[in-house]
């Protein structure tokens, strides 16, 4: 025998192995009856257990500052936590990855969409006769062909495949054609005559709050007056009297432009009705399941007659998560023509579909008391939904409720409204709903720190909610790495030597982020407790593991993550794990890639499924080896007795034993969020089984002569619970920085005076190029979430949030000017500089005053409080301290008694009191109108 | 037929044979004389690895090498590339062996969703052919015409630097992360000796 028992050194002998036949002929460890396919690899020796990747609680060397985790025993040191190449990377680097437009079916024809040239109009008539006569045209469809409405949220099904009665924005779908080639299809589209009756269109979201003759949609008895308000939200928690007599106060009116996802792959779809009359639909979808539901509704076929095949997705970021009208169009055309139809978008059409971040007017008022505690947030967010609801119902909540952490608040007041306007629809985009408000709030904190003369990082550190606590709105926080994130970026950036000390034109700023990791309730509310994610495993005699999952890999690496966790549990090389996630026919339902839910939910389900298989293997080994599974170790394709590794059998032998009389091993694992949250209206919005936290420091250079901003360095700390694949997590952090930086510096959808979108192309819609990218230092914080798979939380969306405020704050540090109007294009910055020079009577921009900081006596108090909280947090994180903690303890309240009983003014409201109506902000005006049902109207 | 007032938007262009070497293979296909190289490569030659992100020269997804020069195929008339040596992403690998640049993009996170990847690979291979010791600034200039929405470019630059090191012979093509064809059947060195009474 060679090598160390516990650390491998076992020769692998595939095929029949002479001396390994036992005399009794029963136990055949080491002997194979047939040469297993795929055997004979170049690594014939069992790898030693990688103790560095096995948690210390179960005998390894991996540090666990946050304590043990329920999945510790499932760790085998195989692959979790190691930088892992994406399992589909080879397809991507060889050009074999098949995206939407790469699906080429025999006999395919090309579809084109006829789009509205008007902002808002009634469709009077559509004359297709000329197009029909064009040789090569094979099918034409209009709204009449698909009268059923759909929408991603069941409460707001306001879309149709093509206009049924009205078009609601330029680019809205009116009709579609399919022809033998693209040129013919384009020509036919131009030949379709549509007669419109133009209506008065609305472009300014503030106008959406007013009563009009012809609202863009009609919600029947729930319609708010005759306005264009799609959704209004009111939420109030805590004690409003705390904000009286503030020690510091911030009031900011913010304007955010609309932003597009800018994924590189334009939408594309291929539809094909197969010989059995089933629809095969190929589409780059983030959420194939909702597309599946919508297709069945619109096409009037049962869901089981539709197979949605997710192609590779060339970037999603939320922009490919709605069911799309063009997917319906392709299916309708294919049904009519009896041939496969492919529709691929121009870049311009991508902008017409949009679903990007909402243009918003956000007003924030924030208050701090004499102890520099945050006594209140008042947020008012009016968001521009464009022509359709999309995810807007949720966005309206997220704009407020996702600001209730990571800080402890004395009170929280939010009014939000989403209005329809005649623009391409806004929807979900990376950091859904949380980004803009977060920017305003974090800049507000910076401003209050300045008034209080304290360091903004210390102000934050002294006001954080601890791990295992509850926010003011009732969200359950579990793991929380906010404090470490702040400390790490402070250290990494050399903050203490730079903040308020850099010369004019150079600045440094901080920003934090907080985001959901999966949404607590599925969009399609279901009384039957249907799981959010389901994973099936199947292992046949060859030993390869097939994973069936509906999780959509959109480039973030979810397929890799699920392969990793299965490989980890079963101690197999990742090459032996084959993920099949493309087809709804073979994949169990997964709710899709949105809300940063995939890794959290899908990997949890996969771990469950893999543990079931592991149990079967260990039982088979028990049968053969005679050792109880608790004493058996799984490592690199081998199962052996803990105390004598010579006693063992190969994975394949155990597998074959387990398959006796049964054949392929199969198992199923599922995940559903635990019940949680409050009971108020909207309590479910923002609920998540875990939350991610992040803190960034950005350094910028501002050219005071031109207003040009360059972000040079970013220190980006993100708490993702546990980095299953650090390579991918770092990629997500840097990528998020890139996208957020675009929004804060250059990106905007510009609507001209007449309401036309002026830059629907990548030339004028400015996405940062490689030259605009700062040096990003990604810092991964691992707080080990108790419910996450191996402790993991999301890393795809949260890291976008802090970059915006960090840059805005850094610009203030550089030139002493706060600009509340994103993006910070040079013209705006220069205008602000020029204004300041005029007001202050400064001749030369190079003599602009820069802010400096003289600490007040509060600073040392805060530092002390932060130090105490650090001890508190450590104890709570490692669950040494399991006492309840709710928002309000910082203000001296008892977490065990309902706050309403302790404080007179403490309340939780979801509707404004009549006397409040007069003081509501811009979006709050939506509450001045009654719903139709309360107006005595009939519908 | 369509009514008289109809004037076709797309005047039919005469078809002709277009010939070029694509990835080392001579290709001859029938194309319209006004065809765009990107369309010819994707639809006629079958190089679906060449991607269309914008069709107007702003994203770089369609980058191919024409006689060694990186070019945007969406802005190139097919006839201008007639008779040239064209290399697409499909032509970078040597059979089943990935080129260093491909392997490095895979292993260093240079590719997330992968849609921009073919363009980046071709552009950076063209750079490495000229200069196997590029500075980060030189790399940035070589890929400035390529847009990536996922990676934030940082890991792309790292990938290209890693590939450059291989080109210079300073490092080896990284060994596969784990065995490509792992043996599913590891067994003990000799017959496991089982303590008596343990067989069930
Ligand atoms: S498709 Fe050629 S540059 Fe975008
Ligand atoms: S990897 Fe997705 S665009 Fe570059």
PDB file of C-alpha atoms in Angstrom, chain A residues 13 135 167 253 332 469 731 781 836 916:
ATOM      1  CA  UNK A  13      -8.198  -0.393 -11.674  1.00  0.00           C
ATOM      2  CA  UNK A 135     -44.829  36.297 -53.812  1.00  0.00           C
ATOM      3  CA  UNK A 167     -51.302  50.653 -29.831  1.00  0.00           C
ATOM      4  CA  UNK A 253     -35.287  65.299  -5.166  1.00  0.00           C
ATOM      5  CA  UNK A 332     -49.047  31.959 -34.605  1.00  0.00           C
ATOM      6  CA  UNK A 469     -32.993  40.238  13.057  1.00  0.00           C
ATOM      7  CA  UNK A 731     -17.268  38.044 -12.491  1.00  0.00           C
ATOM      8  CA  UNK A 781     -17.580  38.266   2.125  1.00  0.00           C
ATOM      9  CA  UNK A 836     -21.762  77.089  -8.143  1.00  0.00           C
ATOM     10  CA  UNK A 916     -52.132  62.742   5.689  1.00  0.00           C
TER      11      UNK A 916
END
